Structure formats: C-alpha cells, structure tokens
Short mmCIF file of C-alpha atoms in Angstrom, two decimals:
data_model
loop_
_atom_site.label_atom_id
_atom_site.label_comp_id
_atom_site.label_asym_id
_atom_site.label_seq_id
_atom_site.Cartn_x
_atom_site.Cartn_y
_atom_site.Cartn_z
CA UNK A 1 -41.63 8.82 9.92
CA UNK A 2 -41.97 5.10 9.18
CA UNK A 3 -40.51 3.57 6.03
CA UNK A 4 -43.72 3.48 3.90
CA UNK A 5 -44.41 7.14 4.65
CA UNK A 6 -40.79 8.05 3.99
CA UNK A 7 -40.82 6.28 0.63
CA UNK A 8 -44.12 7.91 -0.33
CA UNK A 9 -42.67 11.33 0.49
CA UNK A 10 -39.48 10.57 -1.47
CA UNK A 11 -41.54 9.67 -4.55
CA UNK A 12 -42.88 13.21 -4.50
CA UNK A 13 -39.31 14.56 -4.65
CA UNK A 14 -37.82 12.43 -7.44
CA UNK A 15 -39.59 10.52 -10.24
CA UNK A 16 -41.45 7.65 -8.62
CA UNK A 17 -39.88 5.00 -10.85
CA UNK A 18 -36.45 5.85 -9.44
CA UNK A 19 -37.45 4.57 -5.99
CA UNK A 20 -37.60 0.85 -5.26
CA UNK A 21 -38.96 -0.55 -1.99
CA UNK A 22 -39.91 -4.08 -3.04
CA UNK A 23 -38.15 -6.14 -0.32
CA UNK A 24 -37.10 -8.83 -2.80
CA UNK A 25 -35.32 -6.25 -4.95
CA UNK A 26 -33.94 -4.17 -2.09
CA UNK A 27 -32.37 -7.30 -0.59
CA UNK A 28 -29.91 -7.52 -3.50
CA UNK A 29 -28.55 -4.04 -2.71
CA UNK A 30 -27.86 -4.47 1.00
CA UNK A 31 -24.24 -5.66 1.06
CA UNK A 32 -21.01 -5.79 -0.87
CA UNK A 33 -18.65 -8.81 -1.06
CA UNK A 34 -17.17 -8.38 2.43
CA UNK A 35 -17.74 -11.65 4.24
CA UNK A 36 -19.31 -11.21 7.69
CA UNK A 37 -19.56 -7.42 7.51
CA UNK A 38 -22.90 -6.44 9.09
CA UNK A 39 -25.71 -4.80 7.14
CA UNK A 40 -29.26 -3.70 7.82
CA UNK A 41 -32.61 -3.34 6.03
CA UNK A 42 -32.74 -0.23 3.84
CA UNK A 43 -35.93 1.79 3.57
CA UNK A 44 -35.50 1.98 -0.20
CA UNK A 45 -33.09 1.94 -3.11
CA UNK A 46 -32.93 5.02 -5.31
CA UNK A 47 -31.61 4.70 -8.87
CA UNK A 48 -31.10 8.30 -10.03
CA UNK A 49 -30.35 9.32 -13.60
CA UNK A 50 -28.91 12.78 -13.03
CA UNK A 51 -26.88 14.85 -10.60
CA UNK A 52 -29.98 16.90 -9.85
CA UNK A 53 -31.85 13.80 -8.73
CA UNK A 54 -28.94 12.80 -6.47
CA UNK A 55 -28.95 16.29 -5.00
CA UNK A 56 -32.68 16.11 -4.32
CA UNK A 57 -32.30 12.71 -2.60
CA UNK A 58 -29.50 13.98 -0.36
CA UNK A 59 -31.45 17.12 0.55
CA UNK A 60 -34.48 14.98 1.35
CA UNK A 61 -32.34 12.68 3.49
CA UNK A 62 -30.94 15.67 5.36
CA UNK A 63 -34.39 17.06 6.08
CA UNK A 64 -35.51 13.72 7.49
CA UNK A 65 -32.13 12.75 9.07
CA UNK A 66 -32.02 9.54 7.06
CA UNK A 67 -28.65 7.88 6.31
CA UNK A 68 -27.53 7.76 2.67
CA UNK A 69 -25.34 4.90 1.42
CA UNK A 70 -23.87 5.37 -2.09
CA UNK A 71 -23.35 2.15 -4.05
CA UNK A 72 -21.57 1.21 -7.25
CA UNK A 73 -21.50 -2.41 -8.40
CA UNK A 74 -21.18 -3.78 -4.86
CA UNK A 75 -17.83 -5.46 -5.55
CA UNK A 76 -16.17 -3.92 -2.49
CA UNK A 77 -14.49 -6.11 0.12
CA UNK A 78 -14.71 -4.03 3.30
CA UNK A 79 -18.44 -3.45 3.85
CA UNK A 80 -18.23 0.17 2.74
CA UNK A 81 -21.39 -0.10 0.62
CA UNK A 82 -23.41 -2.09 3.16
CA UNK A 83 -26.85 -0.75 3.99
CA UNK A 84 -27.82 0.64 7.39
CA UNK A 85 -31.15 0.26 9.14
CA UNK A 86 -33.69 2.55 7.49
CA UNK A 87 -31.19 4.10 5.06
CA UNK A 88 -31.59 5.15 1.44
CA UNK A 89 -29.21 3.27 -0.84
CA UNK A 90 -28.27 5.36 -3.88
CA UNK A 91 -27.35 3.00 -6.71
CA UNK A 92 -25.56 4.52 -9.71
CA UNK A 93 -26.37 1.75 -12.17
CA UNK A 94 -28.41 4.15 -14.34
CA UNK A 95 -25.71 6.85 -14.39
CA UNK A 96 -23.36 4.88 -16.61
CA UNK A 97 -22.42 7.17 -19.50
CA UNK A 98 -18.98 8.10 -20.76
CA UNK A 99 -19.61 11.80 -21.33
CA UNK A 100 -16.34 12.74 -23.03
CA UNK A 101 -12.98 11.39 -24.12
CA UNK A 102 -10.57 14.20 -25.01
CA UNK A 103 -7.67 12.72 -26.93
CA UNK A 104 -5.68 15.96 -27.05
CA UNK A 105 -5.94 16.64 -23.31
CA UNK A 106 -5.77 12.92 -22.46
CA UNK A 107 -8.77 12.89 -20.16
CA UNK A 108 -12.19 11.33 -19.89
CA UNK A 109 -15.35 12.50 -18.13
CA UNK A 110 -17.63 9.74 -16.90
CA UNK A 111 -20.61 9.13 -14.68
CA UNK A 112 -19.95 6.99 -11.59
CA UNK A 113 -21.78 3.91 -12.88
CA UNK A 114 -19.39 3.35 -15.80
CA UNK A 115 -17.71 -0.07 -15.56
CA UNK A 116 -13.92 0.12 -15.38
CA UNK A 117 -13.23 -2.23 -18.30
CA UNK A 118 -15.82 -0.47 -20.47
CA UNK A 119 -13.98 2.82 -20.02
CA UNK A 120 -10.65 1.14 -20.75
CA UNK A 121 -12.02 -0.36 -23.96
CA UNK A 122 -13.38 2.99 -25.20
CA UNK A 123 -10.08 4.67 -24.39
CA UNK A 124 -8.18 1.98 -26.31
CA UNK A 125 -10.20 2.84 -29.41
CA UNK A 126 -8.71 6.35 -29.15
CA UNK A 127 -5.16 5.08 -28.63
CA UNK A 128 -5.39 5.92 -24.92
CA UNK A 129 -5.17 3.98 -21.68
CA UNK A 130 -6.79 4.29 -18.25
CA UNK A 131 -4.31 2.47 -15.94
CA UNK A 132 -6.16 1.62 -12.68
CA UNK A 133 -7.08 -2.05 -13.06
CA UNK A 134 -8.50 -3.75 -9.96
CA UNK A 135 -9.10 -7.47 -10.33
CA UNK A 136 -12.81 -6.59 -10.35
CA UNK A 137 -12.36 -4.32 -13.40
CA UNK A 138 -14.82 -6.33 -15.56
CA UNK A 139 -17.58 -5.54 -13.04
CA UNK A 140 -16.57 -2.70 -10.71
CA UNK A 141 -17.49 0.89 -11.50
CA UNK A 142 -15.42 4.05 -11.66
CA UNK A 143 -17.46 5.63 -8.85
CA UNK A 144 -16.74 2.70 -6.56
CA UNK A 145 -13.08 2.69 -7.62
CA UNK A 146 -12.83 6.37 -6.70
CA UNK A 147 -14.65 5.87 -3.39
CA UNK A 148 -12.16 3.21 -2.30
CA UNK A 149 -9.09 4.56 -4.14
CA UNK A 150 -8.81 1.19 -5.88
CA UNK A 151 -5.47 -0.13 -7.07
CA UNK A 152 -4.82 -3.14 -9.25
CA UNK A 153 -2.22 -5.20 -11.02
CA UNK A 154 -0.32 -2.37 -12.71
CA UNK A 155 -0.28 0.10 -9.80
CA UNK A 156 3.24 -1.03 -8.83
CA UNK A 157 4.41 1.16 -11.73
CA UNK A 158 1.49 3.42 -12.55
CA UNK A 159 -0.15 4.22 -9.23
CA UNK A 160 -3.69 3.95 -7.89
CA UNK A 161 -6.99 5.63 -8.72
CA UNK A 162 -6.14 8.87 -6.89
CA UNK A 163 -3.24 9.42 -9.28
CA UNK A 164 -5.69 9.61 -12.20
CA UNK A 165 -8.58 11.63 -10.78
CA UNK A 166 -8.39 15.21 -12.05
CA UNK A 167 -11.82 16.49 -11.03
CA UNK A 168 -15.04 15.42 -9.37
CA UNK A 169 -18.60 16.60 -9.23
CA UNK A 170 -19.91 15.89 -5.73
CA UNK A 171 -23.12 16.34 -3.76
CA UNK A 172 -22.13 17.38 -0.25
CA UNK A 173 -23.83 16.44 2.99
CA UNK A 174 -25.61 19.80 2.87
CA UNK A 175 -27.10 18.90 -0.52
CA UNK A 176 -24.91 21.32 -2.49
CA UNK A 177 -23.47 20.34 -5.88
CA UNK A 178 -19.80 21.30 -6.08
CA UNK A 179 -16.98 20.78 -8.57
CA UNK A 180 -13.55 19.94 -7.18
CA UNK A 181 -10.22 19.70 -8.97
CA UNK A 182 -9.48 20.83 -12.51
CA UNK A 183 -9.02 19.70 -16.12
CA UNK A 184 -5.54 21.17 -16.48
CA UNK A 185 -2.35 19.11 -16.29
CA UNK A 186 -1.32 20.92 -13.11
CA UNK A 187 -2.85 23.24 -10.54
CA UNK A 188 -2.38 24.00 -6.83
CA UNK A 189 -5.21 26.43 -6.03
CA UNK A 190 -6.50 25.77 -2.52
CA UNK A 191 -6.58 22.55 -0.55
CA UNK A 192 -6.73 19.28 -2.48
CA UNK A 193 -10.39 18.65 -1.76
CA UNK A 194 -10.68 16.48 -4.86
CA UNK A 195 -7.93 14.17 -3.58
CA UNK A 196 -9.62 14.14 -0.17
CA UNK A 197 -12.80 12.73 -1.71
CA UNK A 198 -10.91 9.87 -3.35
CA UNK A 199 -10.90 6.99 -0.90
CA UNK A 200 -13.45 8.62 1.43
CA UNK A 201 -15.90 5.72 0.89
CA UNK A 202 -18.98 7.90 0.55
CA UNK A 203 -18.54 9.49 3.98
CA UNK A 204 -17.71 13.02 2.75
CA UNK A 205 -19.81 13.39 -0.40
CA UNK A 206 -21.73 11.55 -3.11
CA UNK A 207 -19.75 11.46 -6.36
CA UNK A 208 -21.83 12.14 -9.47
CA UNK A 209 -19.16 12.75 -12.13
CA UNK A 210 -15.48 11.88 -12.49
CA UNK A 211 -12.81 13.39 -14.72
CA UNK A 212 -9.83 11.06 -15.09
CA UNK A 213 -6.36 11.44 -16.52
CA UNK A 214 -5.42 9.12 -19.40
CA UNK A 215 -2.10 7.92 -20.76
CA UNK A 216 -1.06 6.97 -24.29
CA UNK A 217 -1.67 3.31 -25.11
CA UNK A 218 1.43 1.40 -24.04
CA UNK A 219 3.58 -1.16 -25.78
CA UNK A 220 2.85 -4.91 -25.42
CA UNK A 221 4.18 -6.35 -22.18
CA UNK A 222 6.76 -9.08 -21.67
CA UNK A 223 5.84 -11.66 -19.04
CA UNK A 224 8.24 -13.47 -16.71
CA UNK A 225 6.87 -16.46 -14.78
CA UNK A 226 8.53 -18.25 -11.89
CA UNK A 227 7.55 -21.30 -9.85
CA UNK A 228 8.56 -21.51 -6.18
CA UNK A 229 8.29 -24.11 -3.46
CA UNK A 230 7.10 -21.66 -0.77
CA UNK A 231 5.55 -18.22 -0.43
CA UNK A 232 8.60 -17.13 1.57
CA UNK A 233 10.96 -18.01 -1.30
CA UNK A 234 8.67 -16.13 -3.67
CA UNK A 235 8.75 -13.19 -1.27
CA UNK A 236 12.55 -13.20 -1.42
CA UNK A 237 12.29 -12.96 -5.22
CA UNK A 238 9.98 -9.96 -4.86
CA UNK A 239 12.50 -8.23 -2.60
CA UNK A 240 15.25 -8.99 -5.11
CA UNK A 241 13.27 -7.45 -7.98
CA UNK A 242 12.68 -4.33 -5.89
CA UNK A 243 16.38 -4.06 -5.03
CA UNK A 244 17.36 -4.50 -8.68
CA UNK A 245 15.95 -1.12 -9.66
CA UNK A 246 13.55 -2.53 -12.23
CA UNK A 247 10.01 -1.23 -11.85
CA UNK A 248 7.77 -3.94 -13.30
CA UNK A 249 4.39 -3.09 -14.80
CA UNK A 250 3.02 -5.97 -12.69
CA UNK A 251 4.45 -8.36 -10.13
CA UNK A 252 1.81 -10.76 -8.84
CA UNK A 253 1.89 -13.72 -6.46
CA UNK A 254 -0.55 -16.65 -6.58
CA UNK A 255 -0.20 -19.62 -4.23
CA UNK A 256 -1.16 -23.26 -4.66
CA UNK A 257 -4.49 -22.95 -2.85
CA UNK A 258 -5.58 -20.33 -5.39
CA UNK A 259 -4.25 -22.30 -8.36
CA UNK A 260 -6.04 -25.47 -7.23
CA UNK A 261 -9.32 -23.58 -6.76
CA UNK A 262 -9.05 -22.03 -10.23
CA UNK A 263 -8.22 -25.44 -11.74
CA UNK A 264 -11.17 -27.07 -10.03
CA UNK A 265 -13.42 -24.38 -11.48
CA UNK A 266 -11.93 -23.70 -14.92
CA UNK A 267 -9.72 -26.78 -15.51
CA UNK A 268 -6.73 -24.66 -16.57
CA UNK A 269 -4.09 -27.19 -15.43
CA UNK A 270 -2.00 -24.68 -13.50
CA UNK A 271 -1.62 -26.30 -10.07
CA UNK A 272 0.38 -29.38 -10.97
CA UNK A 273 3.85 -27.84 -11.13
CA UNK A 274 4.21 -25.16 -8.44
CA UNK A 275 3.32 -24.28 -4.87
CA UNK A 276 3.59 -20.58 -5.69
CA UNK A 277 3.68 -18.69 -8.98
CA UNK A 278 5.20 -15.24 -9.41
CA UNK A 279 4.14 -13.31 -12.50
CA UNK A 280 6.23 -10.33 -13.52
CA UNK A 281 5.64 -8.00 -16.43
CA UNK A 282 7.54 -5.15 -18.04
CA UNK A 283 6.25 -2.74 -20.66
CA UNK A 284 9.41 -0.77 -21.43
CA UNK A 285 9.83 -0.96 -25.23
CA UNK A 286 12.81 -2.28 -27.16
CA UNK A 287 16.13 -3.55 -25.88
CA UNK A 288 15.67 -1.86 -22.49
CA UNK A 289 12.51 -3.88 -21.91
CA UNK A 290 14.25 -7.08 -22.88
CA UNK A 291 17.00 -6.37 -20.36
CA UNK A 292 14.45 -5.61 -17.62
CA UNK A 293 12.75 -8.95 -18.28
CA UNK A 294 16.10 -10.74 -18.05
CA UNK A 295 16.84 -8.96 -14.77
CA UNK A 296 13.55 -10.15 -13.27
CA UNK A 297 14.30 -13.66 -14.52
CA UNK A 298 17.70 -13.61 -12.76
CA UNK A 299 16.04 -12.40 -9.54
CA UNK A 300 13.61 -15.32 -9.69
CA UNK A 301 16.38 -17.84 -10.33
CA UNK A 302 18.65 -16.52 -7.57
CA UNK A 303 15.77 -16.65 -5.08
CA UNK A 304 15.44 -20.38 -5.75
CA UNK A 305 12.76 -20.69 -8.41
CA UNK A 306 12.24 -24.31 -9.40
CA UNK A 307 11.44 -23.03 -12.90
CA UNK A 308 11.47 -19.56 -14.45
CA UNK A 309 11.28 -18.21 -17.97
CA UNK A 310 10.41 -15.20 -20.08
CA UNK A 311 7.20 -16.22 -21.82
CA UNK A 312 7.23 -16.40 -25.59
CA UNK A 313 3.57 -17.44 -25.74
CA UNK A 314 1.27 -14.46 -25.21
CA UNK A 315 -1.80 -16.69 -24.84
CA UNK A 316 -0.09 -18.75 -22.12
CA UNK A 317 0.96 -15.58 -20.31
CA UNK A 318 -2.61 -14.23 -20.40
CA UNK A 319 -3.89 -17.54 -19.00
CA UNK A 320 -1.61 -17.13 -15.99
CA UNK A 321 -2.89 -13.61 -15.33
CA UNK A 322 -6.47 -14.78 -15.86
CA UNK A 323 -5.85 -17.32 -13.08
CA UNK A 324 -4.72 -14.46 -10.83
CA UNK A 325 -7.91 -12.52 -11.52
CA UNK A 326 -10.11 -15.59 -11.04
CA UNK A 327 -8.57 -16.61 -7.72
CA UNK A 328 -11.04 -14.82 -5.46
CA UNK A 329 -14.28 -16.04 -7.10
CA UNK A 330 -12.77 -19.52 -7.39
CA UNK A 331 -12.05 -19.64 -3.65
CA UNK A 332 -15.57 -18.41 -2.87
CA UNK A 333 -16.80 -21.72 -4.28
CA UNK A 334 -15.08 -23.48 -1.36
CA UNK A 335 -16.81 -21.51 1.37
CA UNK A 336 -17.03 -18.02 2.88
CA UNK A 337 -13.85 -16.01 2.18
CA UNK A 338 -12.65 -13.27 4.52
CA UNK A 339 -10.28 -11.08 2.52
CA UNK A 340 -7.30 -9.21 3.94
CA UNK A 341 -5.68 -6.22 2.26
CA UNK A 342 -2.51 -5.32 4.15
CA UNK A 343 0.45 -3.51 2.64
CA UNK A 344 4.03 -3.58 3.98
CA UNK A 345 7.37 -2.20 2.77
CA UNK A 346 8.55 -4.27 -0.18
CA UNK A 347 11.68 -5.47 1.61
CA UNK A 348 9.46 -6.98 4.32
CA UNK A 349 7.19 -8.98 2.00
CA UNK A 350 8.98 -12.28 2.92
CA UNK A 351 8.58 -11.56 6.64
CA UNK A 352 4.90 -10.67 6.24
CA UNK A 353 4.24 -13.82 4.24
CA UNK A 354 5.94 -15.86 6.99
CA UNK A 355 3.72 -14.21 9.60
CA UNK A 356 0.62 -15.01 7.54
CA UNK A 357 1.65 -18.68 7.49
CA UNK A 358 2.18 -18.50 11.26
CA UNK A 359 -1.32 -17.03 11.76
CA UNK A 360 -2.82 -19.80 9.63
CA UNK A 361 -1.13 -22.48 11.76
CA UNK A 362 -1.88 -20.79 15.08
CA UNK A 363 -5.59 -20.51 14.33
CA UNK A 364 -6.03 -23.69 12.28
CA UNK A 365 -7.32 -21.65 9.34
CA UNK A 366 -6.88 -22.22 5.63
CA UNK A 367 -5.27 -19.07 4.23
CA UNK A 368 -4.64 -18.74 0.51
CA UNK A 369 -2.42 -15.95 -0.77
CA UNK A 370 -2.65 -13.65 -3.74
CA UNK A 371 -0.73 -10.40 -3.80
CA UNK A 372 0.21 -7.31 -5.72
CA UNK A 373 3.63 -8.35 -4.50
CA UNK A 374 5.55 -5.67 -6.34
CA UNK A 375 4.22 -2.92 -4.10
CA UNK A 376 3.88 -4.99 -0.93
CA UNK A 377 0.08 -5.24 -1.08
CA UNK A 378 -0.87 -8.71 0.18
CA UNK A 379 -4.30 -10.31 0.02
CA UNK A 380 -4.46 -13.30 2.36
CA UNK A 381 -7.79 -15.05 1.79
CA UNK A 382 -9.17 -16.79 4.87
CA UNK A 383 -11.50 -19.65 3.92
CA UNK A 384 -13.95 -21.39 6.23
CA UNK A 385 -16.41 -24.23 5.69
CA UNK A 386 -20.01 -23.16 5.22
CA UNK A 387 -21.88 -23.00 8.53
CA UNK A 388 -18.81 -23.71 10.71
CA UNK A 389 -19.03 -21.03 13.42
CA UNK A 390 -15.93 -22.26 15.25
CA UNK A 391 -13.89 -21.99 12.05
CA UNK A 392 -15.29 -18.52 11.53
CA UNK A 393 -14.13 -17.40 14.99
CA UNK A 394 -10.66 -18.82 14.34
CA UNK A 395 -10.50 -17.03 10.99
CA UNK A 396 -11.48 -13.73 12.58
CA UNK A 397 -8.72 -14.17 15.16
CA UNK A 398 -6.21 -14.84 12.37
CA UNK A 399 -7.54 -11.75 10.54
CA UNK A 400 -6.76 -9.59 13.58
CA UNK A 401 -3.28 -11.11 13.98
CA UNK A 402 -2.46 -10.28 10.36
CA UNK A 403 -3.59 -6.68 10.86
CA UNK A 404 -1.44 -6.37 13.97
CA UNK A 405 1.57 -7.85 12.18
CA UNK A 406 1.23 -5.47 9.23
CA UNK A 407 1.12 -2.44 11.52
CA UNK A 408 4.07 -3.76 13.56
CA UNK A 409 6.13 -4.02 10.34
CA UNK A 410 5.42 -0.39 9.48
CA UNK A 411 2.66 -1.21 7.02
CA UNK A 412 -0.97 -0.28 6.60
CA UNK A 413 -4.19 -2.20 7.28
CA UNK A 414 -5.53 -1.52 3.78
CA UNK A 415 -3.72 -0.96 0.53
CA UNK A 416 -6.75 -0.60 -1.76
CA UNK A 417 -9.99 -2.09 -0.40
CA UNK A 418 -10.71 0.63 2.14
CA UNK A 419 -11.66 0.62 5.81
CA UNK A 420 -15.44 0.21 5.48
CA UNK A 421 -16.67 -1.80 8.44
CA UNK A 422 -14.09 -4.57 8.64
CA UNK A 423 -10.99 -2.45 9.24
CA UNK A 424 -12.23 0.18 11.71
CA UNK A 425 -10.30 -1.46 14.52
CA UNK A 426 -7.27 -1.69 12.27
CA UNK A 427 -7.45 2.04 11.55
CA UNK A 428 -7.33 2.74 15.29
CA UNK A 429 -4.20 0.58 15.48
CA UNK A 430 -2.54 2.38 12.61
CA UNK A 431 -3.16 6.06 13.34
CA UNK A 432 -2.97 8.09 16.51
CA UNK A 433 -5.89 9.47 18.48
CA UNK A 434 -4.94 12.94 17.28
CA UNK A 435 -5.11 11.88 13.64
CA UNK A 436 -8.45 10.16 14.19
CA UNK A 437 -9.75 13.41 15.60
CA UNK A 438 -8.60 15.20 12.44
CA UNK A 439 -10.62 12.69 10.41
CA UNK A 440 -13.68 13.35 12.55
CA UNK A 441 -13.25 17.11 12.17
CA UNK A 442 -13.20 16.82 8.38
CA UNK A 443 -16.25 14.55 8.46
CA UNK A 444 -18.12 17.00 10.68
CA UNK A 445 -17.31 19.94 8.43
CA UNK A 446 -18.40 18.27 5.19
CA UNK A 447 -21.29 16.20 6.56
CA UNK A 448 -22.68 18.27 9.44
CA UNK A 449 -25.92 16.29 9.58
CA UNK A 450 -24.07 12.97 9.77
CA UNK A 451 -26.11 11.35 6.98
CA UNK A 452 -23.37 10.24 4.55
CA UNK A 453 -22.55 6.56 5.06
CA UNK A 454 -22.40 6.94 8.85
CA UNK A 455 -20.52 4.34 10.89
CA UNK A 456 -18.11 3.51 8.06
CA UNK A 457 -14.32 4.07 8.30
CA UNK A 458 -14.52 5.15 11.95
CA UNK A 459 -17.18 5.57 14.60
#
C-alpha cells in the first residue's frame, strides 16, 4: 500500500485530525538532535490524545507491517526518535496532562508528553520534588526521559529516571494495552518488566502513561566553584571528591570552549578567568552540609585549583549552573555538534579526559567538554565547521576512538542518552554476542511483528 492510501486508511481508524501528512509539517518530526544520525521520510505523523488511539495506531501498523516511531519533544542525542522510510511517527505532544499528584503516597501519574520542568514545578507546589533533571528539562518530556532512562545534574546522588518509575501503561507490539509495575513503595511480583521498558527507546512498547516516585522538597543547596588550568587537573579534583566520601548533589565540569561559547551568546562574562570550571553542590542540611561543602573545597584546592570558594551569592551560583545547561545550544551556534555520552569509573575520570584530549589532537578536531563528573558521565562535544566534510570524517573517527577508550577503561558507551542509531557499534563493543542475543530474544518476544522503532539500539 502506498503512502496516500495508507494515510487514508489510517484516517478511518483514528480521528482524521490526528493524522498529519503535509510534507512541510512532517519534516519537522523526522529527527532528534543527534548530529549526522540518518533519518527517512515518514508516511505520516499521528498526534493521539488517548491510550486507545495509540493502541489503534499500533494495531493498524501491525496489520500493515508499518514501522512505528514514538516521539517526545525530539531533544534526544542518539537518533532514537528519528523517522524511518514509510513509518508512522507517533508524537505525544497532545498527551501532556498531569493526571494525579498524590502527596501522601509521594507519586505522580502523568501522560508521556508532560514536560519535565512542568512536572517539577507542579510537584514543588505540593512540597514535593521529582529529581531526574536532564539539561533538556525545560523542553524534554517525561515519556522521552523514560524511553532513554535520562539522567541529569543531580543523578550523582539521586539516581536516574529508572529509579523513579513505579509503573507504566504501555501499548505492546501486538497492540495490547498493559500495565506494568505498581503504586506501592515496594513489590517483587514477577520479572521487572516495568524497569525493562525504561531505557528501551521505543523498541519494546509505546509508553502512554507514567507513574513516578517523588521525594520531599529538599533544602537549599550550597555551591562550591573551582577554576582549573586543565581538564585533567579538574578530573583529579573529581576523583578526590569521590574518595572523600562526600556524595555531592551535583558535580559538574565545564571547559573553556563551552564557557566561551556561552559568553559569546549570552555575554555572561564567565570565560575570562578559567580554562575549566568545576561546580559542586551539597544539599545536606545544617552543620553537616557546611562540612561537606568545606570538604569539596579542600579537594578542589589540593588538586591545584587556581581559585575555589563556597559561594555566598545564590544568584551567582545559579548563573554558573545556567552556563552548564546552556553549553550545548551555545556550541551548536558554532557548527554541527556530535555529542558523546560515555561513562567511566569515577577514579578514571582524569585518564578518560586525557584520552579525549589525545583524540582531539590525533584527529585535528575541536572537542569541548561538559560532564556530570561526579558519576563519571562525560559529554565530549565534537564541533565541526558547517559544510566541512573532511572535518566531519575526522570528528567521526575521534568519536569512535572515545567509545573504544571508554570501553577499554571498563566504562559504558552511553550513560544517559541511549544507543539509538549512533551507538549501535559501541553496544557491540561493550557487550558480548551472547548478551546481544538475549536483547534480540526480548525484542522478538515483545515485538513479534518487528514494527516498534526497528533498527534502533541494535540491528
């Protein structure tokens, strides 16, 4: 069946206004933010408003053997939401309601299109807190966060999205609507199929509702800032903080390339005094929190910080963290940015940063560094001039070297962005053939028709 006939048939299954096939509109749904990840022309975009409509779309796709690609806000960085030739993109922009916030049970029930920061703001009104906070939190959606098992700045202490997902409503590859997980504080009945869905990147089911665990609103944080002459020295400070026993609520690294890009864009005046900035935070209340902040300060100083201090100006501290969050879009203004997402043991952060510098020199590629340094999750950002194919090839070679180095150091090829399309080769490096076969067996069992985001994660 050709695309016009397929779309006409789909409009008889779900309300016609849910289906968009105007090429100019469809074009904006074809890819996420992963530079150079391939994508194809979708047959249509479907914007459902209920679980039942999602179910009907998946059943229709199964009958016609059409690929289905679920999509949140498209802020992903691995190509996981990229369209495939002739596919149906399911966009959850119209399923964006917070259905429940239960203060007593400390949970929220949301549709997948809810924006992360919007949920956090509503929880704050109830004296509650939803911890997962990817840098894209002002734009990314809970459904996309769940699909990629997103992390964020505070995950060094509070964990990643999987740690907060209690239950899911999912449409399976067979078109069945199932509920996985529970609302209770604990429960071990059966396999953890809910946890399996988190981070599955739309390859095992289409998520239509999410129940998340909440925490009480926390105390104000104390910020410790340190300036360093090199990323390796900053990495030594990270290792020292880890060895000290203090678990910071954030420990972020931003290098000079990022600071200069943010300054050029926002004129924040941050790049004149340091080659690398480390930003530590603690949220332990009272005297204990003060002592933790002093411990981090000593770690920075002993690692050779050219300047370090516990911030007494909350506005100044927030400006530094704003610069961290703005680094990626600021660098995009310089040219295409290929984003890495490797994670290594914390003690090996200095070694991994040294290897990233070596890859940049070996391949004549500009690599900026931001990192959730406290948990070893590094985000080298490879920048190339617009239209420079030779620079692009060099950057891709550096990208592969960084993946190989992370695996060699006992790390992983992705800490929070997912495999998508860009890291499929990296996954084969990281896990054995036997483990890959286990992945394929799970995929085959839950998506027997092979319609759910095929070709992503592994082939």
